[in-house]
CSV table of C-alpha atoms in Angstrom, one decimal:
chain,number,residue,atom,x,y,z
A,1,MET,CA,124.7,156.1,75.2
A,2,ASN,CA,126.6,154.0,77.8
A,3,THR,CA,125.9,153.3,81.5
A,4,GLY,CA,129.0,155.2,82.7
A,5,SER,CA,128.0,158.4,80.9
A,6,LEU,CA,124.5,158.2,82.3
A,7,ALA,CA,125.7,157.4,85.8
A,8,THR,CA,128.1,160.3,85.6
A,9,ARG,CA,125.4,162.8,84.5
A,10,THR,CA,122.8,161.4,87.0
A,11,ILE,CA,125.1,161.5,90.1
A,12,ARG,CA,126.5,164.9,89.1
A,13,GLY,CA,123.1,166.2,88.5
A,14,THR,CA,121.8,165.0,91.9
A,15,LEU,CA,124.7,166.5,93.7
A,16,TRP,CA,124.7,169.8,91.8
A,17,THR,CA,121.0,170.5,92.0
A,18,GLY,CA,120.7,169.4,95.6
A,19,SER,CA,123.7,171.4,96.9
A,20,ALA,CA,121.6,174.4,97.9
A,21,PHE,CA,119.1,172.6,100.1
A,22,VAL,CA,121.3,172.4,103.2
A,23,LEU,CA,121.3,176.2,103.4
A,24,GLN,CA,117.5,176.3,103.1
A,25,ILE,CA,117.1,173.8,105.9
A,26,LEU,CA,119.4,175.9,108.2
A,27,THR,CA,117.4,179.1,107.4
A,28,THR,CA,114.1,177.4,108.2
A,29,LEU,CA,115.5,176.1,111.5
A,30,VAL,CA,116.4,179.6,112.4
A,31,PHE,CA,112.8,180.7,111.8
A,32,TYR,CA,111.5,177.9,114.0
A,33,SER,CA,114.0,178.9,116.8
A,34,VAL,CA,113.2,182.6,116.7
A,35,LEU,CA,109.5,183.0,115.7
A,36,ALA,CA,106.4,181.8,117.6
A,37,ILE,CA,105.4,178.3,116.8
A,38,ASP,CA,101.7,179.2,116.1
A,39,ASP,CA,102.9,182.0,113.6
A,40,MET,CA,105.0,179.3,111.9
A,41,GLY,CA,101.8,177.2,111.8
A,42,LEU,CA,100.0,179.9,109.9
A,43,PHE,CA,103.1,180.3,107.6
A,44,GLU,CA,103.0,176.6,106.9
A,45,TRP,CA,99.3,176.8,106.1
A,46,SER,CA,99.8,179.7,103.7
A,47,LEU,CA,102.8,178.0,102.1
A,48,PHE,CA,100.6,175.0,101.4
A,49,VAL,CA,98.0,177.1,99.6
A,50,VAL,CA,100.6,179.1,97.6
A,51,MET,CA,102.5,176.1,96.3
A,52,LEU,CA,99.3,174.3,95.3
A,53,LEU,CA,98.3,177.3,93.2
A,54,ALA,CA,101.9,177.5,91.8
A,55,LEU,CA,101.5,173.8,90.7
A,56,LEU,CA,98.2,174.6,89.0
A,57,CYS,CA,99.6,177.6,87.2
A,58,ASP,CA,102.6,175.7,85.9
A,59,LEU,CA,100.2,173.4,84.0
A,60,GLY,CA,103.0,170.7,83.7
A,61,LEU,CA,104.3,172.4,80.6
A,62,GLY,CA,107.9,172.5,81.6
A,63,SER,CA,108.0,168.7,82.1
A,64,ALA,CA,106.1,168.3,78.8
A,65,LEU,CA,108.8,170.2,77.0
A,66,VAL,CA,111.4,167.8,78.4
A,67,GLN,CA,109.4,164.7,77.5
A,68,LYS,CA,108.5,165.8,74.0
A,69,ARG,CA,111.9,165.6,72.4
A,70,ASP,CA,110.6,167.3,69.2
A,71,ALA,CA,109.5,170.4,71.0
A,72,GLY,CA,111.2,173.6,69.6
A,73,ASP,CA,111.4,177.3,70.4
A,74,GLY,CA,107.8,177.9,69.4
A,75,HIS,CA,106.6,175.4,72.0
A,76,PHE,CA,108.8,177.1,74.7
A,77,ASP,CA,107.5,180.5,73.7
A,78,THR,CA,103.9,179.4,73.9
A,79,ALA,CA,104.4,177.6,77.3
A,80,PHE,CA,106.0,180.8,78.8
A,81,TRP,CA,103.2,183.1,77.9
A,82,VAL,CA,100.5,180.7,78.9
A,83,CYS,CA,102.1,180.0,82.3
A,84,LEU,CA,102.8,183.7,82.9
A,85,LEU,CA,99.2,184.7,82.1
A,86,THR,CA,97.8,181.9,84.3
A,87,GLY,CA,100.0,182.8,87.2
A,88,ALA,CA,99.3,186.5,87.0
A,89,VAL,CA,95.5,186.0,86.8
A,90,VAL,CA,95.4,183.7,89.8
A,91,THR,CA,97.7,186.0,91.9
A,92,LEU,CA,95.6,189.1,91.2
A,93,GLY,CA,92.4,187.2,91.8
A,94,VAL,CA,93.4,186.0,95.2
A,95,GLN,CA,94.8,189.5,96.2
A,96,TRP,CA,91.5,191.0,95.1
A,97,GLN,CA,89.5,188.7,97.4
A,98,ILE,CA,92.2,188.2,100.1
A,99,ASP,CA,89.9,188.8,103.0
A,100,TRP,CA,87.3,186.3,101.8
A,101,VAL,CA,90.0,183.7,101.0
A,102,CYS,CA,91.6,184.0,104.5
A,103,GLU,CA,88.2,183.8,106.2
A,104,TRP,CA,87.4,180.7,104.2
A,105,LEU,CA,90.8,179.1,104.8
A,106,ALA,CA,91.6,180.1,108.4
A,107,GLY,CA,88.3,181.1,110.1
A,108,PRO,CA,89.2,182.6,113.5
A,109,ASP,CA,92.9,182.9,112.4
A,110,ALA,CA,92.0,184.9,109.3
A,111,ALA,CA,93.5,188.2,110.6
A,112,GLY,CA,96.8,186.6,111.3
A,113,MET,CA,96.9,184.8,108.0
A,114,ARG,CA,96.0,187.8,105.8
A,115,PRO,CA,99.5,189.5,105.6
A,116,ILE,CA,101.2,186.1,105.3
A,117,LEU,CA,99.1,184.9,102.4
A,118,SER,CA,99.0,188.2,100.7
A,119,GLY,CA,102.8,188.5,100.7
A,120,MET,CA,103.4,184.9,99.7
A,121,MET,CA,101.0,185.0,96.7
A,122,TRP,CA,103.7,186.9,94.7
A,123,ILE,CA,105.6,183.6,94.6
A,124,VAL,CA,103.0,182.2,92.2
A,125,PRO,CA,103.8,184.1,88.9
A,126,PHE,CA,107.6,183.6,89.4
A,127,ALA,CA,107.1,179.9,90.1
A,128,ALA,CA,104.7,179.5,87.2
A,129,VAL,CA,107.3,180.4,84.5
A,130,SER,CA,110.4,179.0,86.2
A,131,GLY,CA,109.6,175.6,85.0
A,132,VAL,CA,109.9,176.7,81.3
A,133,PHE,CA,113.4,178.1,81.8
A,134,ARG,CA,114.3,175.0,83.9
A,135,ALA,CA,113.2,172.7,81.0
A,136,ARG,CA,115.7,174.3,78.7
A,137,LEU,CA,118.5,173.3,81.1
A,138,GLN,CA,117.0,169.9,81.8
A,139,ARG,CA,116.8,168.9,78.1
A,140,ASP,CA,120.6,169.6,77.8
A,141,LEU,CA,121.4,168.0,81.2
A,142,ARG,CA,123.0,171.2,82.3
A,143,TRP,CA,122.9,170.5,86.0
A,144,SER,CA,125.7,172.9,87.0
A,145,ALA,CA,123.9,175.8,85.4
A,146,MET,CA,120.7,174.9,87.2
A,147,ALA,CA,122.6,174.5,90.5
A,148,SER,CA,124.1,177.9,90.1
A,149,ALA,CA,120.6,179.4,90.0
A,150,GLU,CA,119.5,177.3,93.0
A,151,ILE,CA,122.5,178.2,95.1
A,152,ALA,CA,122.1,181.9,94.3
A,153,SER,CA,118.4,181.8,95.2
A,154,SER,CA,119.2,180.0,98.5
A,155,ALA,CA,121.9,182.5,99.4
A,156,ALA,CA,119.5,185.4,98.6
A,157,HIS,CA,116.8,183.7,100.8
A,158,ALA,CA,119.2,183.3,103.7
A,159,ILE,CA,120.6,186.9,103.5
A,160,SER,CA,117.2,188.5,103.2
A,161,ALA,CA,115.8,186.3,106.0
A,162,PHE,CA,118.5,187.2,108.5
A,163,GLY,CA,118.3,190.9,107.5
A,164,LEU,CA,114.5,191.0,107.9
A,165,LEU,CA,114.7,189.2,111.3
A,166,ALA,CA,117.3,191.7,112.5
A,167,ALA,CA,115.0,194.5,111.4
A,168,ASN,CA,112.2,192.9,113.5
A,169,PHE,CA,109.8,192.0,110.7
A,170,GLY,CA,108.7,188.9,112.6
A,171,ILE,CA,106.9,186.3,110.6
A,172,LEU,CA,107.0,188.5,107.5
A,173,SER,CA,110.7,187.8,107.5
A,174,ALA,CA,109.8,184.2,106.4
A,175,VAL,CA,107.3,185.6,103.9
A,176,TYR,CA,109.3,188.2,102.1
A,177,SER,CA,112.5,186.1,102.0
A,178,ALA,CA,110.5,183.3,100.3
A,179,VAL,CA,109.4,185.7,97.6
A,180,VAL,CA,113.0,186.9,97.2
A,181,ARG,CA,114.2,183.3,96.8
A,182,GLU,CA,111.7,182.6,94.0
A,183,ALA,CA,112.4,185.8,92.1
A,184,VAL,CA,116.2,185.2,92.3
A,185,LEU,CA,115.7,181.6,91.1
A,186,LEU,CA,113.7,182.8,88.1
A,187,LEU,CA,116.4,185.4,87.2
A,188,GLY,CA,119.2,182.8,87.6
A,189,LEU,CA,117.4,180.2,85.4
A,190,ALA,CA,116.8,182.9,82.8
A,191,LEU,CA,120.5,184.0,82.8
A,192,THR,CA,122.0,180.5,82.8
A,193,GLY,CA,119.5,179.1,80.3
A,194,ARG,CA,120.6,181.7,77.7
A,195,TRP,CA,117.1,181.8,76.2
A,196,ARG,CA,114.5,184.6,76.0
A,197,PRO,CA,110.9,184.0,75.0
A,198,GLY,CA,109.6,185.2,71.7
A,199,LEU,CA,106.3,186.9,71.3
A,200,GLY,CA,104.6,184.1,69.4
A,201,VAL,CA,101.8,181.9,70.8
A,202,SER,CA,100.8,178.9,68.8
A,203,ARG,CA,97.6,176.9,69.3
A,204,ALA,CA,99.3,173.9,67.6
A,205,SER,CA,102.3,174.1,69.9
A,206,LEU,CA,100.1,174.3,73.0
A,207,GLN,CA,98.1,171.2,71.8
A,208,LEU,CA,101.3,169.1,71.5
A,209,ILE,CA,102.4,169.7,75.1
A,210,LEU,CA,99.1,170.5,77.0
A,211,SER,CA,97.7,166.9,77.1
A,212,PHE,CA,100.8,165.5,78.8
A,213,GLY,CA,101.1,168.6,80.9
A,214,LEU,CA,97.5,168.5,82.2
A,215,ASN,CA,97.8,164.8,83.1
A,216,LEU,CA,101.0,165.6,85.0
A,217,THR,CA,99.5,168.6,86.7
A,218,GLY,CA,96.6,166.5,87.9
A,219,SER,CA,99.0,163.9,89.2
A,220,ARG,CA,101.3,166.6,90.8
A,221,CYS,CA,98.4,168.4,92.5
A,222,ILE,CA,96.9,165.2,93.9
A,223,ASN,CA,100.4,164.1,95.0
A,224,TYR,CA,100.8,167.5,96.7
A,225,LEU,CA,97.5,167.1,98.4
A,226,ASN,CA,98.5,163.6,99.4
A,227,SER,CA,101.7,164.9,100.9
A,228,ASN,CA,99.9,167.7,102.7
A,229,LEU,CA,96.6,166.0,103.8
A,230,ALA,CA,98.0,165.8,107.3
A,231,ARG,CA,98.5,169.6,107.3
A,232,ILE,CA,94.9,170.2,106.2
A,233,ILE,CA,93.4,167.9,108.8
A,234,ILE,CA,95.8,168.9,111.6
A,235,TYR,CA,95.1,172.6,111.0
A,236,ASN,CA,91.3,172.2,110.8
A,237,THR,CA,91.1,169.8,113.8
A,238,LEU,CA,94.0,170.9,116.1
A,239,GLY,CA,94.8,174.5,115.1
A,240,PRO,CA,98.0,176.4,114.1
A,241,LEU,CA,100.0,175.4,117.2
A,242,ALA,CA,99.8,171.7,116.4
A,243,LEU,CA,100.5,172.5,112.7
A,244,GLY,CA,103.6,174.4,113.8
A,245,TYR,CA,105.0,171.3,115.6
A,246,TYR,CA,104.1,169.1,112.7
A,247,GLY,CA,105.7,171.6,110.3
A,248,PHE,CA,108.9,171.4,112.2
A,249,ALA,CA,109.0,167.6,112.1
A,250,TYR,CA,108.0,167.6,108.4
A,251,ARG,CA,110.7,170.0,107.4
A,252,LEU,CA,113.4,167.8,108.9
A,253,THR,CA,112.1,164.6,107.4
A,254,LEU,CA,109.5,164.6,104.6
A,255,MET,CA,110.3,168.0,103.3
A,256,PRO,CA,113.9,167.1,102.4
A,257,LEU,CA,112.5,164.0,100.7
A,258,VAL,CA,110.0,166.1,98.7
A,259,ARG,CA,112.8,168.4,97.6
A,260,ILE,CA,115.1,165.5,96.8
A,261,SER,CA,112.2,163.8,94.9
A,262,THR,CA,111.8,167.0,92.9
A,263,ILE,CA,115.6,167.0,92.2
A,264,ILE,CA,115.4,163.3,91.3
A,265,THR,CA,112.6,163.9,88.9
A,266,ARG,CA,114.4,166.8,87.3
A,267,VAL,CA,117.6,164.8,87.0
A,268,PHE,CA,116.3,161.2,86.4
A,269,PHE,CA,113.3,162.1,84.2
A,270,PRO,CA,115.3,163.5,81.3
A,271,THR,CA,118.0,160.9,81.8
A,272,PHE,CA,115.5,158.0,81.8
A,273,SER,CA,113.6,159.6,78.9
A,274,ALA,CA,116.8,159.5,76.8
A,275,ILE,CA,117.0,155.7,77.2
A,276,GLN,CA,113.2,154.9,77.4
A,277,GLN,CA,113.4,152.3,74.7
A,278,ASP,CA,116.4,150.4,76.2
A,279,ASP,CA,114.9,148.5,79.2
A,280,ALA,CA,118.1,146.8,80.1
A,281,LEU,CA,120.0,150.0,80.4
A,282,LEU,CA,117.1,151.7,82.1
A,283,ARG,CA,117.0,148.9,84.7
A,284,ARG,CA,120.7,149.2,85.5
A,285,VAL,CA,120.6,153.0,85.9
A,286,TYR,CA,117.4,152.9,87.9
A,287,VAL,CA,118.7,150.3,90.4
A,288,LYS,CA,122.0,152.1,90.7
A,289,SER,CA,120.2,155.4,91.4
A,290,THR,CA,117.9,153.9,94.0
A,291,GLN,CA,120.9,152.3,95.8
A,292,ALA,CA,122.7,155.7,95.8
A,293,VAL,CA,119.6,157.4,97.3
A,294,ALA,CA,119.4,154.7,100.1
A,295,LEU,CA,123.1,155.0,100.9
A,296,ALA,CA,122.8,158.7,101.3
A,297,TYR,CA,119.4,158.9,103.0
A,298,TRP,CA,118.9,155.9,105.3
A,299,PRO,CA,121.9,156.5,107.7
A,300,ALA,CA,120.9,160.1,108.2
A,301,LEU,CA,117.3,159.2,108.9
A,302,THR,CA,118.3,156.5,111.4
A,303,ALA,CA,120.4,159.1,113.2
A,304,VAL,CA,117.4,161.5,113.3
A,305,ILE,CA,115.3,158.8,114.9
A,306,VAL,CA,118.0,158.2,117.6
A,307,PHE,CA,119.0,161.8,118.3
A,308,ALA,CA,115.6,163.4,117.9
A,309,PRO,CA,115.6,164.8,121.5
A,310,GLN,CA,118.9,166.6,121.0
A,311,ILE,CA,117.7,168.1,117.7
A,312,ILE,CA,114.5,169.4,119.3
A,313,ASP,CA,116.3,170.8,122.3
A,314,VAL,CA,118.5,173.0,120.2
A,315,VAL,CA,115.7,174.5,118.1
A,316,LEU,CA,112.4,174.6,120.1
A,317,GLU,CA,111.9,176.1,123.6
A,318,GLU,CA,109.0,173.6,124.3
A,319,GLY,CA,109.7,170.8,121.9
A,320,SER,CA,108.2,167.7,123.6
A,321,PRO,CA,105.1,167.7,121.4
A,322,ALA,CA,107.4,167.4,118.3
A,323,LEU,CA,109.4,164.4,119.6
A,324,TRP,CA,107.4,161.4,118.4
A,325,PRO,CA,106.1,163.2,115.3
A,326,LEU,CA,109.8,163.7,114.3
A,327,ARG,CA,110.6,160.1,114.9
A,328,LEU,CA,107.6,158.7,113.1
A,329,LEU,CA,108.0,160.9,110.1
A,330,ALA,CA,111.6,159.9,109.9
A,331,VAL,CA,110.5,156.3,109.7
A,332,ALA,CA,108.0,157.2,106.9
A,333,THR,CA,110.6,159.1,105.0
A,334,LEU,CA,113.1,156.2,105.2
A,335,ILE,CA,110.4,154.0,103.5
A,336,LYS,CA,109.4,156.7,100.9
A,337,ALA,CA,113.0,157.5,100.0
A,338,VAL,CA,113.6,154.4,97.9
A,339,GLY,CA,110.4,154.9,95.9
A,340,ALA,CA,111.3,158.5,95.1
A,341,SER,CA,112.3,157.8,91.5
A,342,VAL,CA,109.3,155.6,90.6
A,343,GLY,CA,107.5,158.7,89.2
A,344,SER,CA,110.4,159.3,86.8
A,345,ILE,CA,109.9,155.8,85.4
A,346,PHE,CA,106.2,156.4,84.8
A,347,LEU,CA,106.9,159.7,83.0
A,348,ALA,CA,109.9,158.5,81.0
A,349,LYS,CA,107.8,155.6,79.7
A,350,GLY,CA,105.0,158.1,78.7
A,351,ARG,CA,102.7,156.9,81.4
A,352,ALA,CA,101.7,160.2,83.0
A,353,SER,CA,98.2,158.8,83.3
A,354,TRP,CA,99.5,156.1,85.6
A,355,ALA,CA,100.9,158.7,87.9
A,356,LEU,CA,97.5,160.4,87.9
A,357,TYR,CA,95.6,157.2,88.7
A,358,TRP,CA,98.2,156.3,91.4
A,359,SER,CA,97.7,159.7,93.0
A,360,LEU,CA,93.9,159.2,93.0
A,361,PHE,CA,94.3,155.8,94.7
A,362,SER,CA,96.6,157.3,97.3
A,363,ILE,CA,94.3,160.1,98.3
A,364,VAL,CA,91.4,157.7,98.6
A,365,VAL,CA,93.4,155.7,101.1
A,366,LEU,CA,94.8,158.7,103.0
A,367,VAL,CA,91.7,160.8,103.6
A,368,PRO,CA,89.8,158.5,105.9
A,369,THR,CA,92.8,157.0,107.6
A,370,LEU,CA,94.3,160.4,108.4
A,371,TRP,CA,91.0,161.8,109.6
A,372,LEU,CA,90.6,158.8,112.0
A,373,GLY,CA,94.1,159.1,113.2
A,374,VAL,CA,94.0,162.8,114.0
A,375,ASN,CA,90.6,162.7,115.6
A,376,HIS,CA,91.4,159.7,117.8
A,377,TRP,CA,95.1,160.2,118.6
A,378,GLY,CA,95.9,163.7,117.6
A,379,LEU,CA,99.2,164.7,116.1
A,380,ILE,CA,100.9,161.4,116.8
A,381,GLY,CA,98.0,159.6,115.1
A,382,ALA,CA,98.5,161.5,111.9
A,383,CYS,CA,102.2,160.5,111.9
A,384,VAL,CA,101.5,156.9,112.6
A,385,VAL,CA,99.1,156.8,109.6
A,386,ILE,CA,101.8,158.4,107.3
A,387,ALA,CA,104.4,155.8,108.4
A,388,ALA,CA,102.0,152.8,108.0
A,389,THR,CA,100.6,153.8,104.6
A,390,ALA,CA,104.2,154.5,103.3
A,391,ILE,CA,104.8,150.7,103.4
A,392,LEU,CA,101.7,149.9,101.3
A,393,PHE,CA,102.4,152.7,98.8
A,394,LEU,CA,106.0,151.6,98.3
A,395,LEU,CA,105.1,148.0,97.6
A,396,LEU,CA,102.4,148.8,95.1
A,397,SER,CA,104.1,151.6,93.2
A,398,GLN,CA,107.3,149.6,93.0
A,399,TYR,CA,105.4,146.7,91.5
A,400,LEU,CA,104.0,149.0,88.8
A,401,ALA,CA,107.5,150.4,88.0
A,402,ASN,CA,109.0,146.9,87.9
A,403,ARG,CA,106.4,145.9,85.4
A,404,LEU,CA,107.3,148.8,83.1
A,405,ILE,CA,111.0,148.0,83.0
A,406,THR,CA,110.7,144.2,83.7
A,407,LEU,CA,112.7,144.5,86.9
A,408,SER,CA,112.5,141.7,89.5
A,409,PHE,CA,111.9,142.4,93.1
A,410,GLY,CA,114.9,140.2,94.0
A,411,THR,CA,117.2,142.5,92.0
A,412,TYR,CA,115.6,145.6,93.5
A,413,LEU,CA,115.8,144.3,97.1
A,414,GLY,CA,119.4,143.0,96.6
A,415,ALA,CA,120.6,146.5,95.8
A,416,LEU,CA,119.2,147.6,99.2
A,417,ILE,CA,121.0,145.1,101.4
A,418,ARG,CA,124.2,147.1,102.0
A,419,PRO,CA,122.3,150.4,102.6
A,420,SER,CA,120.2,148.6,105.2
A,421,LEU,CA,123.4,147.3,106.9
A,422,LEU,CA,124.9,150.8,106.9
A,423,ALA,CA,121.7,152.3,108.5
A,424,LEU,CA,121.7,149.6,111.2
A,425,TRP,CA,125.4,150.3,111.9
A,426,VAL,CA,124.8,154.0,112.3
A,427,GLY,CA,121.7,153.5,114.4
A,428,ALA,CA,123.5,151.0,116.7
A,429,VAL,CA,126.6,153.2,117.2
A,430,SER,CA,124.4,156.3,117.8
A,431,TRP,CA,122.2,154.5,120.3
A,432,ILE,CA,125.1,153.2,122.3
A,433,ALA,CA,126.9,156.6,122.3
A,434,GLN,CA,123.7,158.5,123.3
A,435,ALA,CA,124.3,157.8,127.0
A,436,TRP,CA,127.6,159.8,127.0
A,437,LEU,CA,126.3,163.0,125.3
A,438,PRO,CA,126.8,166.3,127.2
A,439,GLN,CA,123.6,167.6,128.9
A,440,ALA,CA,123.9,171.1,127.4
A,441,PRO,CA,121.7,171.2,124.2
A,442,MET,CA,124.1,172.7,121.8
A,443,ALA,CA,127.1,170.7,123.0
A,444,GLY,CA,124.9,167.5,122.9
A,445,ALA,CA,123.9,168.3,119.3
A,446,ILE,CA,127.5,168.9,118.2
A,447,ALA,CA,128.6,165.7,119.8
A,448,ALA,CA,125.7,163.8,118.2
A,449,ALA,CA,126.7,165.2,114.8
A,450,ALA,CA,130.3,164.0,115.3
A,451,ILE,CA,129.1,160.6,116.3
A,452,VAL,CA,127.0,160.3,113.2
A,453,ALA,CA,129.8,161.4,111.0
A,454,VAL,CA,132.2,158.9,112.5
A,455,ALA,CA,129.7,156.1,112.4
A,456,GLY,CA,128.7,156.9,108.8
A,457,LEU,CA,132.2,157.1,107.5
A,458,SER,CA,133.3,153.9,109.2
A,459,GLY,CA,130.2,152.1,108.1
A,460,LEU,CA,130.8,153.2,104.5
A,461,ARG,CA,134.4,152.0,104.7
A,462,LEU,CA,133.4,148.6,106.1
A,463,LEU,CA,130.2,147.9,104.1
A,464,ALA,CA,130.0,150.0,100.9
A,465,TRP,CA,133.4,151.3,100.0
A,466,ASP,CA,133.4,149.9,96.5
A,467,LEU,CA,130.0,151.4,95.9
A,468,CYS,CA,131.2,154.8,97.1
A,469,LEU,CA,134.3,154.6,94.9
A,470,GLY,CA,132.2,153.7,91.9
A,471,MET,CA,129.9,156.6,92.5
A,472,TRP,CA,132.8,159.0,93.0
A,473,LYS,CA,134.4,157.8,89.7
A,474,SER,CA,131.0,158.4,88.0
A,475,ALA,CA,130.7,161.9,89.5
A,476,ARG,CA,134.2,162.7,88.2
A,477,GLY,CA,133.4,161.1,84.8
A,478,ARG,CA,136.1,158.4,85.1
A,479,ASP,CA,134.0,155.2,84.8
């Protein structure tokens, strides 16, 4: 398998599977501009709970089916029924005790949380089995088919969201449209995957995939807690209003990274797994992929830092509490972005346990530092901690990945020189042009977007045009 073929599949996969995310971001921004910020705080809190349960019910079996190259239809059948049963039992259990669960999770806000959490729990059974269908597509590197399902689900999410908002469903518009999105995604994956589960369940099949899956589930759940520790501490210390402002900043910075990281894992993990024994080829593909992520992400994040006031003025009526959280989380995301594919290296090399141990280490560091930050400096303190620990985590996790594939830090850092120069160029142009922006919020935001587009394109032409041409050829399969 040559580098060009892998680069083509990897770049195409990232573009295809990430193409629906812009629509989701725009829909979320509409919710934040229309709905009360404290209601969105309760929605964010409920979403955290539901997605954690969905991760648990998935059991990591989808990823195990990708990593275990000898897994056959019997393993897929077993994984489907086990995940479906787990998801159904957890959903019905929470619905049965919904009042107690909301009282335990939300205390004085339990009455407001009850309809939100009750509605969103129906996401869990859909999400639990989606991973099995997705694994069929991942194993064959069928990114366009996966993207078709993602795009259809995002369109269904937007259409149902706007329709429910127009019908005055309030915060339940966000709830029900999220369930619609997950249901349409499952249907799309099932149709494009051209596979239907059989009725057989095999204990031997489950044993082959469960060990890897449980290690991965442990790692994913702890990673999810790591990513959302700030939400837990902010909600319990400062309440739903502060969580609403944090959720807004998170969704524009770290949330896209989380989604991109998921896309990267879906795309890079099977690609890396296919060449796991060829370290030289794996190094080249990994460095090229990391460089592509930095080129795409760093200029945009730099623009968010500069134009944060204009972004906030367009969406929030009273957005000043979100200004510095947005900027600080953008800094944290800039650092985290280039480490997004480290987990794929761990998994491709069969080191799911490393991912678990790393997650445990991260949570040990984050719990006390976030608690101190929130209790002493409030919302801004939490964001400062997230940005500061991002540096530590990147250095350590990259060291471990480099050991696995014998990659030098010099080679790794050398690939990031031109993305760094591009980000500095976009930041400098944006900062200079900021003084001439129109005062009207929408006009200022449109002008800022135009400035970023011009700065980004001119910077690419000056600093990284050959890299862009190479990636474009790879995406078109011409390298």
